[in-house]
GROMACS .gro file of C-alpha atoms in nm:
model
  374
    1MET     CA    1  -7.614 -12.827   0.412
    2SER     CA    2  -7.828 -12.515   0.365
    3LEU     CA    3  -7.821 -12.219   0.131
    4PRO     CA    4  -7.701 -11.879   0.253
    5SER     CA    5  -7.972 -11.657   0.397
    6PHE     CA    6  -7.937 -11.395   0.123
    7VAL     CA    7  -8.027 -11.656  -0.141
    8VAL     CA    8  -8.326 -11.789   0.055
    9ASP     CA    9  -8.457 -11.437   0.123
   10GLU     CA   10  -8.421 -11.339  -0.241
   11LEU     CA   11  -8.609 -11.641  -0.376
   12ARG     CA   12  -8.888 -11.610  -0.119
   13ALA     CA   13  -8.932 -11.242  -0.200
   14PHE     CA   14  -8.933 -11.322  -0.572
   15VAL     CA   15  -9.224 -11.564  -0.524
   16THR     CA   16  -9.434 -11.297  -0.351
   17CYS     CA   17  -9.344 -11.008  -0.586
   18GLY     CA   18  -9.660 -10.857  -0.732
   19ASP     CA   19  -9.889 -11.082  -0.527
   20PHE     CA   20 -10.182 -10.885  -0.386
   21GLU     CA   21 -10.215 -11.134  -0.100
   22HIS     CA   22  -9.886 -11.008   0.041
   23GLY     CA   23  -9.982 -10.641   0.047
   24PHE     CA   24 -10.059 -10.359  -0.191
   25LEU     CA   25 -10.091  -9.983  -0.208
   26LEU     CA   26 -10.434  -9.831  -0.275
   27THR     CA   27 -10.435  -9.501  -0.463
   28ALA     CA   28 -10.731  -9.287  -0.563
   29CYS     CA   29 -10.783  -8.983  -0.782
   30ARG     CA   30 -10.911  -8.681  -0.589
   31ARG     CA   31 -11.114  -8.560  -0.888
   32CYS     CA   32 -11.288  -8.867  -1.029
   33GLY     CA   33 -11.238  -9.113  -0.745
   34GLU     CA   34 -11.088  -9.384  -0.966
   35GLN     CA   35 -10.883  -9.628  -0.761
   36LEU     CA   36 -10.568  -9.821  -0.847
   37ARG     CA   37 -10.414 -10.104  -0.649
   38VAL     CA   38 -10.038 -10.146  -0.678
   39PRO     CA   39  -9.886 -10.466  -0.527
   40PHE     CA   40  -9.560 -10.453  -0.336
   41ALA     CA   41  -9.238 -10.534  -0.520
   42CYS     CA   42  -8.959 -10.762  -0.397
   43LYS     CA   43  -8.675 -10.522  -0.499
   44SER     CA   44  -8.472 -10.818  -0.621
   45ARG     CA   45  -8.105 -10.783  -0.711
   46GLY     CA   46  -8.069 -11.102  -0.910
   47VAL     CA   47  -8.372 -11.275  -1.064
   48CYS     CA   48  -8.697 -11.073  -1.070
   49PRO     CA   49  -8.762 -10.942  -1.426
   50SER     CA   50  -8.999 -10.668  -1.302
   51CYS     CA   51  -8.777 -10.519  -1.031
   52LEU     CA   52  -8.460 -10.553  -1.236
   53GLY     CA   53  -8.642 -10.407  -1.535
   54ARG     CA   54  -8.723 -10.100  -1.330
   55ARG     CA   55  -8.360 -10.073  -1.221
   56MET     CA   56  -8.256 -10.106  -1.584
   57GLY     CA   57  -8.477  -9.819  -1.696
   58GLU     CA   58  -8.393  -9.601  -1.400
   59GLY     CA   59  -8.020  -9.669  -1.414
   60ALA     CA   60  -7.999  -9.598  -1.786
   61ALA     CA   61  -8.193  -9.273  -1.746
   62LEU     CA   62  -7.974  -9.156  -1.460
   63LEU     CA   63  -7.657  -9.237  -1.652
   64VAL     CA   64  -7.765  -9.050  -1.964
   65ASP     CA   65  -7.919  -8.752  -1.782
   66ARG     CA   66  -7.669  -8.699  -1.500
   67ARG     CA   67  -7.344  -8.888  -1.553
   68LEU     CA   68  -7.236  -8.947  -1.916
   69PRO     CA   69  -7.124  -8.639  -2.115
   70PRO     CA   70  -7.192  -8.616  -2.493
   71VAL     CA   71  -6.862  -8.768  -2.608
   72GLY     CA   72  -6.762  -9.090  -2.784
   73TYR     CA   73  -6.790  -9.425  -2.603
   74ARG     CA   74  -6.675  -9.777  -2.673
   75GLN     CA   75  -6.804 -10.097  -2.515
   76TRP     CA   76  -6.536 -10.337  -2.391
   77VAL     CA   77  -6.648 -10.688  -2.290
   78LEU     CA   78  -6.419 -10.912  -2.083
   79SER     CA   79  -6.525 -11.276  -2.043
   80PHE     CA   80  -6.355 -11.577  -1.888
   81ALA     CA   81  -6.329 -11.946  -1.961
   82GLY     CA   82  -6.341 -12.225  -1.705
   83SER     CA   83  -6.393 -12.185  -1.332
   84MET     CA   84  -6.299 -11.814  -1.325
   85ALA     CA   85  -6.642 -11.719  -1.462
   86VAL     CA   86  -6.804 -11.897  -1.165
   87ARG     CA   87  -6.558 -11.796  -0.894
   88LEU     CA   88  -6.608 -11.426  -0.967
   89GLY     CA   89  -6.973 -11.471  -0.875
   90TYR     CA   90  -6.894 -11.516  -0.505
   91ASP     CA   91  -6.541 -11.391  -0.446
   92ALA     CA   92  -6.610 -11.021  -0.383
   93ALA     CA   93  -6.244 -10.930  -0.337
   94LEU     CA   94  -6.139 -11.098  -0.662
   95LEU     CA   95  -6.429 -10.940  -0.851
   96ALA     CA   96  -6.339 -10.592  -0.724
   97ARG     CA   97  -5.974 -10.645  -0.813
   98THR     CA   98  -6.059 -10.779  -1.159
   99ALA     CA   99  -6.291 -10.487  -1.236
  100ARG     CA  100  -6.031 -10.239  -1.114
  101VAL     CA  101  -5.746 -10.397  -1.311
  102PHE     CA  102  -5.960 -10.421  -1.624
  103ALA     CA  103  -6.078 -10.060  -1.604
  104ARG     CA  104  -5.730  -9.921  -1.536
  105ALA     CA  105  -5.577 -10.121  -1.822
  106VAL     CA  106  -5.839  -9.991  -2.065
  107MET     CA  107  -5.802  -9.632  -1.940
  108ALA     CA  108  -5.424  -9.648  -1.973
  109ALA     CA  109  -5.456  -9.768  -2.332
  110VAL     CA  110  -5.708  -9.493  -2.413
  111ARG     CA  111  -5.488  -9.223  -2.261
  112ARG     CA  112  -5.177  -9.343  -2.450
  113ARG     CA  113  -5.364  -9.352  -2.781
  114THR     CA  114  -5.507  -9.006  -2.717
  115ARG     CA  115  -5.167  -8.859  -2.630
  116ALA     CA  116  -5.003  -9.006  -2.940
  117HIS     CA  117  -5.287  -8.906  -3.174
  118HIS     CA  118  -5.294  -8.542  -3.060
  119ALA     CA  119  -4.917  -8.511  -3.006
  120LEU     CA  120  -4.957  -8.417  -2.640
  121SER     CA  121  -4.660  -8.401  -2.410
  122SER     CA  122  -4.785  -8.629  -2.134
  123VAL     CA  123  -5.075  -8.847  -2.022
  124ARG     CA  124  -5.060  -8.706  -1.668
  125ARG     CA  125  -5.331  -8.446  -1.730
  126LEU     CA  126  -5.553  -8.681  -1.934
  127HIS     CA  127  -5.851  -8.844  -1.763
  128ALA     CA  128  -6.075  -9.117  -1.906
  129GLY     CA  129  -6.392  -9.262  -1.755
  130VAL     CA  130  -6.527  -9.616  -1.722
  131VAL     CA  131  -6.861  -9.761  -1.612
  132VAL     CA  132  -6.816 -10.133  -1.535
  133VAL     CA  133  -7.131 -10.348  -1.520
  134VAL     CA  134  -7.111 -10.703  -1.384
  135GLN     CA  135  -7.333 -10.949  -1.569
  136ARG     CA  136  -7.374 -11.288  -1.399
  137PHE     CA  137  -7.588 -11.477  -1.649
  138ARG     CA  138  -7.550 -11.678  -1.967
  139TYR     CA  139  -7.803 -11.718  -2.247
  140ASP     CA  140  -7.942 -12.032  -2.074
  141LEU     CA  141  -7.940 -11.864  -1.727
  142GLY     CA  142  -7.626 -12.047  -1.617
  143LEU     CA  143  -7.385 -11.862  -1.388
  144PHE     CA  144  -7.130 -11.692  -1.614
  145VAL     CA  145  -6.974 -11.374  -1.479
  146HIS     CA  146  -6.841 -11.134  -1.739
  147LEU     CA  147  -6.769 -10.762  -1.736
  148HIS     CA  148  -6.915 -10.498  -1.966
  149ALA     CA  149  -6.734 -10.164  -1.960
  150LEU     CA  150  -6.862  -9.845  -2.120
  151VAL     CA  151  -6.541  -9.644  -2.173
  152THR     CA  152  -6.489  -9.292  -2.303
  153ASP     CA  153  -6.324  -9.330  -2.644
  154GLY     CA  154  -6.087  -9.048  -2.564
  155ALA     CA  155  -5.987  -8.844  -2.261
  156PHE     CA  156  -6.046  -8.511  -2.089
  157ALA     CA  157  -5.750  -8.279  -2.044
  158ASP     CA  158  -5.749  -8.092  -1.715
  159ASP     CA  159  -5.663  -7.733  -1.804
  160ASP     CA  160  -5.679  -7.572  -1.460
  161GLY     CA  161  -6.028  -7.705  -1.389
  162ALA     CA  162  -6.164  -7.646  -1.740
  163PRO     CA  163  -6.176  -7.990  -1.908
  164ARG     CA  164  -6.114  -8.023  -2.282
  165TRP     CA  165  -6.213  -8.332  -2.476
  166PHE     CA  166  -5.965  -8.517  -2.699
  167ALA     CA  167  -6.103  -8.806  -2.905
  168ALA     CA  168  -5.894  -9.120  -2.939
  169PRO     CA  169  -5.814  -9.287  -3.273
  170SER     CA  170  -5.981  -9.609  -3.379
  171VAL     CA  171  -5.892  -9.911  -3.169
  172THR     CA  172  -5.690 -10.195  -3.323
  173THR     CA  173  -5.644 -10.563  -3.252
  174GLU     CA  174  -5.294 -10.491  -3.120
  175VAL     CA  175  -5.435 -10.249  -2.864
  176ILE     CA  176  -5.692 -10.503  -2.746
  177ALA     CA  177  -5.424 -10.773  -2.719
  178GLY     CA  178  -5.209 -10.538  -2.511
  179VAL     CA  179  -5.496 -10.465  -2.271
  180LEU     CA  180  -5.570 -10.837  -2.235
  181ALA     CA  181  -5.203 -10.912  -2.165
  182THR     CA  182  -5.195 -10.641  -1.898
  183VAL     CA  183  -5.505 -10.781  -1.727
  184HIS     CA  184  -5.355 -11.132  -1.732
  185ARG     CA  185  -5.023 -11.015  -1.591
  186ARG     CA  186  -5.180 -10.822  -1.303
  187LEU     CA  187  -5.424 -11.099  -1.212
  188ARG     CA  188  -5.179 -11.387  -1.246
  189SER     CA  189  -5.050 -11.346  -0.891
  190ASP     CA  190  -5.397 -11.416  -0.745
  191ASP     CA  191  -5.393 -11.788  -0.670
  192ASP     CA  192  -5.602 -11.790  -0.353
  193ASP     CA  193  -5.838 -12.078  -0.290
  194ASP     CA  194  -6.202 -12.039  -0.377
  195ALA     CA  195  -6.404 -11.954  -0.067
  196THR     CA  196  -6.747 -12.033  -0.214
  197GLU     CA  197  -6.984 -12.204   0.028
  198ASP     CA  198  -7.047 -12.575  -0.028
  199ALA     CA  199  -7.420 -12.530  -0.083
  200LEU     CA  200  -7.361 -12.274  -0.358
  201VAL     CA  201  -7.101 -12.499  -0.519
  202GLY     CA  202  -7.355 -12.781  -0.522
  203CYS     CA  203  -7.618 -12.561  -0.685
  204VAL     CA  204  -7.375 -12.443  -0.952
  205GLN     CA  205  -7.267 -12.800  -1.028
  206LEU     CA  206  -7.630 -12.911  -1.044
  207SER     CA  207  -7.727 -12.626  -1.275
  208LEU     CA  208  -7.438 -12.689  -1.514
  209GLY     CA  209  -7.461 -13.066  -1.511
  210GLY     CA  210  -7.707 -13.299  -1.682
  211PRO     CA  211  -7.760 -13.316  -2.057
  212ARG     CA  212  -7.521 -13.142  -2.290
  213LEU     CA  213  -7.613 -12.776  -2.323
  214PRO     CA  214  -7.671 -12.628  -2.668
  215GLU     CA  215  -7.390 -12.432  -2.819
  216ALA     CA  216  -7.382 -12.059  -2.764
  217PRO     CA  217  -7.598 -11.844  -2.994
  218ALA     CA  218  -7.439 -11.778  -3.328
  219ARG     CA  219  -7.304 -11.430  -3.388
  220VAL     CA  220  -7.085 -11.263  -3.644
  221ALA     CA  221  -6.721 -11.286  -3.541
  222SER     CA  222  -6.579 -10.943  -3.468
  223PRO     CA  223  -6.236 -10.843  -3.600
  224LEU     CA  224  -6.187 -10.642  -3.278
  225GLU     CA  225  -6.185 -10.947  -3.051
  226VAL     CA  226  -5.888 -11.124  -2.895
  227SER     CA  227  -5.887 -11.452  -2.701
  228ALA     CA  228  -5.585 -11.552  -2.492
  229PHE     CA  229  -5.487 -11.658  -2.138
  230GLY     CA  230  -5.830 -11.818  -2.084
  231MET     CA  231  -6.000 -11.482  -2.144
  232SER     CA  232  -6.170 -11.302  -2.429
  233LEU     CA  233  -6.181 -10.925  -2.486
  234GLN     CA  234  -6.401 -10.756  -2.742
  235ALA     CA  235  -6.427 -10.383  -2.826
  236ALA     CA  236  -6.618 -10.353  -3.153
  237THR     CA  237  -6.911 -10.132  -3.050
  238PHE     CA  238  -6.867  -9.755  -3.072
  239ILE     CA  239  -7.137  -9.504  -2.978
  240ASP     CA  240  -7.147  -9.130  -3.040
  241GLY     CA  241  -7.251  -8.982  -2.706
  242ARG     CA  242  -7.439  -8.701  -2.883
  243ASP     CA  243  -7.692  -8.966  -2.991
  244ARG     CA  244  -7.858  -8.983  -2.649
  245PRO     CA  245  -8.133  -9.235  -2.741
  246ARG     CA  246  -7.876  -9.483  -2.871
  247LEU     CA  247  -7.655  -9.426  -2.569
  248GLU     CA  248  -7.951  -9.496  -2.340
  249ARG     CA  249  -8.028  -9.817  -2.531
  250MET     CA  250  -7.671  -9.928  -2.474
  251CYS     CA  251  -7.700  -9.852  -2.101
  252ARG     CA  252  -8.022 -10.051  -2.086
  253TYR     CA  253  -7.846 -10.341  -2.257
  254LEU     CA  254  -7.568 -10.333  -1.998
  255LEU     CA  255  -7.814 -10.319  -1.707
  256ARG     CA  256  -8.071 -10.567  -1.844
  257PRO     CA  257  -8.215 -10.846  -1.622
  258PRO     CA  258  -8.116 -11.211  -1.681
  259PHE     CA  259  -8.448 -11.299  -1.846
  260ALA     CA  260  -8.785 -11.156  -1.940
  261HIS     CA  261  -9.123 -11.281  -1.820
  262ASP     CA  262  -9.210 -11.440  -2.153
  263ALA     CA  263  -8.870 -11.612  -2.185
  264VAL     CA  264  -8.941 -11.865  -1.907
  265ARG     CA  265  -9.243 -12.094  -1.939
  266ALA     CA  266  -9.385 -12.380  -1.735
  267LEU     CA  267  -9.453 -12.692  -1.942
  268PRO     CA  268  -9.748 -12.931  -1.878
  269ASP     CA  269  -9.510 -13.209  -1.765
  270GLY     CA  270  -9.364 -12.986  -1.489
  271ARG     CA  271  -9.042 -12.891  -1.665
  272VAL     CA  272  -8.934 -12.532  -1.728
  273ARG     CA  273  -8.855 -12.402  -2.075
  274ILE     CA  274  -8.601 -12.121  -2.127
  275VAL     CA  275  -8.642 -11.949  -2.465
  276PHE     CA  276  -8.324 -11.801  -2.615
  277ARG     CA  277  -8.310 -11.453  -2.767
  278ARG     CA  278  -8.160 -11.598  -3.085
  279PRO     CA  279  -8.101 -11.955  -3.214
  280THR     CA  280  -7.781 -12.129  -3.119
  281ARG     CA  281  -7.522 -12.253  -3.366
  282SER     CA  282  -7.697 -12.590  -3.372
  283GLY     CA  283  -8.033 -12.426  -3.439
  284ALA     CA  284  -8.176 -12.473  -3.087
  285THR     CA  285  -8.420 -12.206  -2.974
  286HIS     CA  286  -8.479 -12.320  -2.615
  287VAL     CA  287  -8.373 -12.561  -2.342
  288ASP     CA  288  -8.601 -12.759  -2.109
  289LEU     CA  289  -8.490 -12.808  -1.749
  290GLU     CA  290  -8.615 -13.006  -1.454
  291PRO     CA  291  -8.759 -12.780  -1.180
  292LEU     CA  292  -8.473 -12.854  -0.939
  293ARG     CA  293  -8.211 -12.770  -1.200
  294PHE     CA  294  -8.392 -12.449  -1.290
  295LEU     CA  295  -8.403 -12.341  -0.924
  296ALA     CA  296  -8.032 -12.418  -0.897
  297ARG     CA  297  -7.967 -12.176  -1.182
  298LEU     CA  298  -8.170 -11.907  -1.011
  299VAL     CA  299  -7.959 -11.957  -0.699
  300GLY     CA  300  -7.646 -11.886  -0.901
  301LEU     CA  301  -7.789 -11.560  -1.035
  302VAL     CA  302  -7.838 -11.404  -0.691
  303PRO     CA  303  -7.541 -11.176  -0.613
  304PRO     CA  304  -7.402 -11.179  -0.258
  305PRO     CA  305  -7.486 -10.875  -0.043
  306ARG     CA  306  -7.258 -10.570  -0.057
  307GLN     CA  307  -7.120 -10.678  -0.395
  308HIS     CA  308  -7.152 -10.384  -0.634
  309GLN     CA  309  -7.283 -10.473  -0.978
  310VAL     CA  310  -7.209 -10.126  -1.125
  311ARG     CA  311  -6.877  -9.952  -1.065
  312TYR     CA  312  -6.766  -9.601  -1.165
  313ILE     CA  313  -6.395  -9.552  -1.228
  314GLY     CA  314  -6.185  -9.264  -1.353
  315VAL     CA  315  -6.356  -8.937  -1.433
  316PHE     CA  316  -6.695  -9.092  -1.343
  317ALA     CA  317  -6.590  -9.181  -0.988
  318ASN     CA  318  -6.766  -8.997  -0.708
  319HIS     CA  319  -6.455  -8.822  -0.578
  320HIS     CA  320  -6.294  -8.731  -0.910
  321HIS     CA  321  -6.237  -8.357  -0.931
  322LEU     CA  322  -6.365  -8.338  -1.293
  323ARG     CA  323  -6.682  -8.538  -1.242
  324GLU     CA  324  -6.918  -8.243  -1.196
  325ARG     CA  325  -6.750  -8.042  -1.472
  326VAL     CA  326  -6.793  -8.308  -1.741
  327ALA     CA  327  -7.141  -8.425  -1.636
  328PRO     CA  328  -7.425  -8.324  -1.872
  329GLN     CA  329  -7.633  -8.025  -1.774
  330LEU     CA  330  -7.978  -8.113  -1.643
  331CYS     CA  331  -8.270  -8.011  -1.859
  332ALA     CA  332  -8.505  -7.742  -1.731
  333ALA     CA  333  -8.764  -7.994  -1.608
  334LEU     CA  334  -8.508  -8.180  -1.398
  335ALA     CA  335  -8.341  -7.863  -1.278
  336THR     CA  336  -8.668  -7.733  -1.134
  337ALA     CA  337  -8.783  -8.069  -0.991
  338PRO     CA  338  -8.808  -8.104  -0.612
  339MET     CA  339  -8.477  -8.183  -0.447
  340GLN     CA  340  -8.406  -8.376  -0.128
  341VAL     CA  341  -8.308  -8.141   0.154
  342LEU     CA  342  -8.129  -8.261   0.467
  343LEU     CA  343  -8.344  -8.177   0.768
  344PHE     CA  344  -8.076  -8.263   1.024
  345ASP     CA  345  -7.711  -8.188   1.068
  346PRO     CA  346  -7.526  -8.509   0.967
  347THR     CA  347  -7.272  -8.455   1.247
  348GLY     CA  348  -7.509  -8.434   1.540
  349LEU     CA  349  -7.863  -8.486   1.402
  350ARG     CA  350  -7.964  -8.145   1.531
  351PRO     CA  351  -8.270  -7.990   1.360
  352TRP     CA  352  -8.211  -7.677   1.162
  353GLN     CA  353  -8.339  -7.364   1.335
  354PRO     CA  354  -8.585  -7.131   1.157
  355GLY     CA  355  -8.415  -6.840   0.986
  356THR     CA  356  -8.087  -7.024   0.923
  357SER     CA  357  -7.976  -7.111   0.571
  358LEU     CA  358  -8.078  -7.454   0.449
  359PRO     CA  359  -7.807  -7.705   0.361
  360LYS     CA  360  -7.718  -7.774   0.000
  361ALA     CA  361  -7.995  -7.972  -0.167
  362ARG     CA  362  -7.909  -8.295  -0.345
  363ALA     CA  363  -8.069  -8.451  -0.648
  364GLN     CA  364  -8.301  -8.742  -0.592
  365ALA     CA  365  -8.136  -9.081  -0.640
  366ARG     CA  366  -8.449  -9.247  -0.778
  367ILE     CA  367  -8.693  -9.172  -1.058
  368GLY     CA  368  -9.065  -9.223  -1.013
  369TRP     CA  369  -9.259  -9.474  -1.220
  370ALA     CA  370  -9.453  -9.199  -1.397
  371SER     CA  371  -9.132  -9.031  -1.514
  372LEU     CA  372  -8.982  -9.362  -1.627
  373LEU     CA  373  -9.291  -9.450  -1.829
  374ALA     CA  374  -9.297  -9.102  -1.982
   0.00000   0.00000   0.00000
């Protein structure tokens, strides 16, 4: 029994990330001659704090600068009890269906509340937006898939291509219970067998077995939280989109890596200590694991290939006709930054002839380290 190749490749790359023995880039200043050596990164999708930290900063910046308009947002968190939280980690079809059902149920509730609050005639011309982020980890690095959704707390009305914003009223417990019931009803028909590979099942069982785990970290119970049908839905956090720094902090929270460098420590006896962000209900601040059990937990955190961890639905989807109209305007520095220009015709890969008009430039999909640090 062997692990899938994507897990083995991820862990091997994680071990060599930032190691100068496995390659580095040498840079030098043309003026003073000072040199800087930058080691290669593993570009991990599941466990590396450095690479995932870069993705967190870059993803949050791109969302705030180019995707999320200055309107109200509410965070909805859908979590599961039992085996569903583990099965979603490897069943790509079920995860896609769950994210889609969850996002559509929340958008439908937002549109109905907006229509009733503003006495509009119909919800047909109202459009909400959702950014769904899949988080695979628990506070002790166990596999626990749950969905964070950043949802517009209101909707855009399509007035012949000129969108108008209508804010929604405050959410209530009854609204949250209705959304949770809709998600349960639409997912109830999915009773397919779990197709997880045996080796991954063994790693998950090994990581979750052993001594009794400490209770979850204590937190103040939210009045805007409903638990039913083996699921829990919470929608207590509201953010004014005009407060861009706070909105970016929320995006960074949604996109954060499973653990930080200083949260995992090697003990003298060979065990691994995982330090919690906050004490648990029993007062525990950490958990010590055997090396094999710790590696098993890392295996569970690696997402399968071609499984999207961030999904854009509604007005934020790529093909939505209002996406470009509601997106924030780029600042002057970004607007004048170099753009990527297609050098070949996508249909036939024919080079563009001199004197002909260049194709439409597209914004760069990545942000350099210097810009992120600034």
